[in-house]
Coordinates of N, CA and C in Angstrom, one line a residue:
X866 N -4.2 -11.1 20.0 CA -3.0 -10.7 19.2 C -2.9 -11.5 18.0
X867 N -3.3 -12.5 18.1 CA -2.9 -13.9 16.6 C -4.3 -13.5 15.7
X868 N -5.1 -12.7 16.4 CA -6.2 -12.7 15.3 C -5.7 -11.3 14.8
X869 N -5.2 -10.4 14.9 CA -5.1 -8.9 14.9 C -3.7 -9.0 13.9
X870 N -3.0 -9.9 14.2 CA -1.6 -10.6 13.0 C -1.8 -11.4 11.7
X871 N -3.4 -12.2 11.9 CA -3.7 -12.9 11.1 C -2.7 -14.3 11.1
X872 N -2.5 -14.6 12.4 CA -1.1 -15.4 12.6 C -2.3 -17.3 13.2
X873 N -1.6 -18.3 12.9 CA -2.5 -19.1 13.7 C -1.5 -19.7 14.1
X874 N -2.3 -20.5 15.4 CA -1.3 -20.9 16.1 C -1.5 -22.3 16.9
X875 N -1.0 -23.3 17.7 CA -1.8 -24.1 18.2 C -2.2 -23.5 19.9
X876 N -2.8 -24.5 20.0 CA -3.3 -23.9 21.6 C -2.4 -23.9 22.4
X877 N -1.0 -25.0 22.3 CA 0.1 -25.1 23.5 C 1.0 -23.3 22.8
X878 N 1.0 -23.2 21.5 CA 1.8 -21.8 21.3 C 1.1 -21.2 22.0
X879 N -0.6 -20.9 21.8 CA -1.4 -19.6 22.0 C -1.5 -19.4 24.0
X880 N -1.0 -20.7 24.4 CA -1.0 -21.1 26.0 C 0.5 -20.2 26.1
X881 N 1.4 -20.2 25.5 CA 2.5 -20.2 25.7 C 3.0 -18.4 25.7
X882 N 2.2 -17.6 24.5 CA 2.2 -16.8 24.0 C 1.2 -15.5 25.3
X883 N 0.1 -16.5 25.8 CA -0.3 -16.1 26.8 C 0.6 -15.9 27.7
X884 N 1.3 -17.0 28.4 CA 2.2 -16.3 29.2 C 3.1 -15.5 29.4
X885 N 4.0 -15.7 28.4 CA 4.5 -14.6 28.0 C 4.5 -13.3 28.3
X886 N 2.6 -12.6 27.3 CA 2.7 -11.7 27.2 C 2.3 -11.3 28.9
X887 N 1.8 -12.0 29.6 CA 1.3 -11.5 30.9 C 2.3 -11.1 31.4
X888 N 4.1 -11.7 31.3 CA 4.7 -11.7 32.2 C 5.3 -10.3 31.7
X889 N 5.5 -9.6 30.4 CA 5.3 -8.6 29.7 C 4.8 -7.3 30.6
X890 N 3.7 -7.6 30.7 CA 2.8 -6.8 31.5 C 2.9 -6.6 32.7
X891 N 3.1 -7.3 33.1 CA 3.5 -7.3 34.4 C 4.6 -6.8 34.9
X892 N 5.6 -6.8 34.0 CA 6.9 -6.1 34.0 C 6.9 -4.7 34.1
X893 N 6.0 -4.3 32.9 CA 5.6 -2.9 32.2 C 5.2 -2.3 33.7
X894 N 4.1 -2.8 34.3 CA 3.2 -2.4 35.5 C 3.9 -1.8 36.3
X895 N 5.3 -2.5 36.5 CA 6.6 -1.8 37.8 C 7.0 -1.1 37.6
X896 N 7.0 -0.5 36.3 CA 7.2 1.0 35.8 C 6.6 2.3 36.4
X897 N 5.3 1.9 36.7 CA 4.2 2.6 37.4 C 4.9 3.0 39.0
X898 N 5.4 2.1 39.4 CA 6.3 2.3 40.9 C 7.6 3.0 41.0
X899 N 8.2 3.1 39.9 CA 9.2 4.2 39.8 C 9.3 5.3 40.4
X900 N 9.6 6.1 40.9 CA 9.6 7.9 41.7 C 10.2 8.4 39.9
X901 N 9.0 9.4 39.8 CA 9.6 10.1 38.7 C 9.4 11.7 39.2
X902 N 9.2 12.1 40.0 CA 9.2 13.4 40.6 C 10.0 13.8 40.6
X903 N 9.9 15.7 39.9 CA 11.1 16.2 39.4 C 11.7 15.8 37.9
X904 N 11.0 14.7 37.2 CA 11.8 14.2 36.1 C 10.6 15.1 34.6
X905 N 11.1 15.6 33.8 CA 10.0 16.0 33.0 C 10.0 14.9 31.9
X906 N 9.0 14.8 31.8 CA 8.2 13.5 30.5 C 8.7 13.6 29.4
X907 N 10.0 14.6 28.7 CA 10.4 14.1 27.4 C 11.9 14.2 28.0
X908 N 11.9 13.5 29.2 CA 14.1 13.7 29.7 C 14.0 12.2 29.1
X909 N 15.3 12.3 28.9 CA 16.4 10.9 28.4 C 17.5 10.6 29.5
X910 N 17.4 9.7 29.7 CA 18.6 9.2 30.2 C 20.0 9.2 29.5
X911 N 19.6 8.5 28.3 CA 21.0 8.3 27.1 C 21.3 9.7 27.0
X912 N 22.7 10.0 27.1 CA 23.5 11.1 26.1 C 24.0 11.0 25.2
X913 N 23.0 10.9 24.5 CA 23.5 10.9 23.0 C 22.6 11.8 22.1
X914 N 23.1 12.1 21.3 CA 22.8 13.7 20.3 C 22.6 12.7 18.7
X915 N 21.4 13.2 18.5 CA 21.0 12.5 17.2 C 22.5 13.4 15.9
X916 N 22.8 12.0 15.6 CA 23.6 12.5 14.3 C 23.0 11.9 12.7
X917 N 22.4 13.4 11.9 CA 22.4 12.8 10.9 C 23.1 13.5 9.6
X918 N 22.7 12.7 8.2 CA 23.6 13.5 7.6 C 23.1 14.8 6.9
X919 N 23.4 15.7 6.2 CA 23.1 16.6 5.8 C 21.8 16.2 4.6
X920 N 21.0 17.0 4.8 CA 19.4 16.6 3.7 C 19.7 17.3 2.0
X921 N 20.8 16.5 1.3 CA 21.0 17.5 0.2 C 20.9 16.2 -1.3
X922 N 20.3 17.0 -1.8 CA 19.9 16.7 -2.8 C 21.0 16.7 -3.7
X923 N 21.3 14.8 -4.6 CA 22.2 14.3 -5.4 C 21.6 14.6 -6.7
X924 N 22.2 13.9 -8.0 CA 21.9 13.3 -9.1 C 21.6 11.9 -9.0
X925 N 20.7 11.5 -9.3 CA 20.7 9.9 -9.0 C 21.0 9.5 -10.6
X926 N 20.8 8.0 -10.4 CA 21.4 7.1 -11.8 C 20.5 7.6 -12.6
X927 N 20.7 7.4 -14.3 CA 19.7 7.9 -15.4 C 18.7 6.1 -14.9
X928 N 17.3 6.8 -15.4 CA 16.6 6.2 -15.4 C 16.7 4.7 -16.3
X929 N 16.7 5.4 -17.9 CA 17.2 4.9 -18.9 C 17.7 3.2 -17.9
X930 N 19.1 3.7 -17.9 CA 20.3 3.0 -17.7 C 20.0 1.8 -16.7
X931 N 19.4 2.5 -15.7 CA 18.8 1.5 -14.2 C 17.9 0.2 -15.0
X932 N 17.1 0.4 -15.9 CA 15.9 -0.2 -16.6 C 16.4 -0.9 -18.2
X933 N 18.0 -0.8 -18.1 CA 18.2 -1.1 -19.2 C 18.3 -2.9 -19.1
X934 N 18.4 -3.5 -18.1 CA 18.4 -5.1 -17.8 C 17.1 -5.6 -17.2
X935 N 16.3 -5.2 -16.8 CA 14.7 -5.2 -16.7 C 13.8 -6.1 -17.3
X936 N 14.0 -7.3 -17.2 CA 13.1 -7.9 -18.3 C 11.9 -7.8 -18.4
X937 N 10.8 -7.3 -17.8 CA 9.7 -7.1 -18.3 C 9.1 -5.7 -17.8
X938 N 8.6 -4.7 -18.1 CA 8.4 -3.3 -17.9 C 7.3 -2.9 -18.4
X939 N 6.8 -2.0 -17.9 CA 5.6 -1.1 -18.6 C 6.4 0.6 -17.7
X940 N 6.5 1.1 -19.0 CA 7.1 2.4 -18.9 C 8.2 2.2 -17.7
X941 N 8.1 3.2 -16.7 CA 9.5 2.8 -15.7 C 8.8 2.1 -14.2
X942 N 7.8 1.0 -14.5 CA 7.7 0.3 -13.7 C 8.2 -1.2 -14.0
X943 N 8.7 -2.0 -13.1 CA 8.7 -2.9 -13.0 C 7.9 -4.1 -12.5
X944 N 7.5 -5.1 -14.1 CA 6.6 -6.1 -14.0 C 7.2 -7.3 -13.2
X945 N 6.6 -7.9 -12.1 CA 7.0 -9.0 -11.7 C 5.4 -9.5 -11.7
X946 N 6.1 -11.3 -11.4 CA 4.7 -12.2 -11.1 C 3.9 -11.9 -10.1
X947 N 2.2 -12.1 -10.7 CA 1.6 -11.5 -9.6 C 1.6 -12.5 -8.6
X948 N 1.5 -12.1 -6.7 CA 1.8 -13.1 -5.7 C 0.2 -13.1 -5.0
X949 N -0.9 -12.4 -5.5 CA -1.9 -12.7 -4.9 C -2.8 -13.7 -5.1
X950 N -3.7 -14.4 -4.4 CA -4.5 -15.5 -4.8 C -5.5 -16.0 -5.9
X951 N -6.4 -14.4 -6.3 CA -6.7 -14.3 -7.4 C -6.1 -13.4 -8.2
X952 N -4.8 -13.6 -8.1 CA -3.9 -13.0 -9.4 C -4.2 -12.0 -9.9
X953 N -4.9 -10.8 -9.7 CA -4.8 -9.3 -9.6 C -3.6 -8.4 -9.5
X954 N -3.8 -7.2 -10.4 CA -3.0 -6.3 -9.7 C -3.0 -5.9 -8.3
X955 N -2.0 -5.7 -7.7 CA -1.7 -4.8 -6.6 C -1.9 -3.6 -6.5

């Protein structure tokens, strides 16, 4: 998992992180022992009804105006310092 994150770690974390995730698993496993007979594979328990808001299309701010305090720009993007190692674009 720390190689797949690009994460490092020491051995007492990577010891620690091991257990953990076993105990994880093992948890998940007892899932497997549940009676789900009779239950169909997309039921919910929760009653709750997705609330969202209506999909409608605003005016957003003038572009102009947004970019008017912007200190450094190329057209309507925004120039910041580059954060990569050999300092390339993104």
């Amino acid at each position: 998992v720390a190689n797949l994150s690009k994460l490092k770690f020491s051995e007492e974390e990577t010891a620690e992180f091991a257990t953990t995730l076993s105990k994880i698993v093992d948890m998940v496993e007892l899932l497997s022992e549940v009676d789900t007979t009779g239950v169909a594979p997309t039921t919910t328990m929760a009653d709750r009804k997705t609330v969202l808001r209506p999909d409608v299309a605003e005016k957003g701010t003038d572009r102009d105006r947004l970019f008017k305090n912007v200190p450094e720009k190329d057209n309507y993007y925004i120039k910041v310092p580059a954060i990569l190692d050999d300092g390339g674009d993104a």
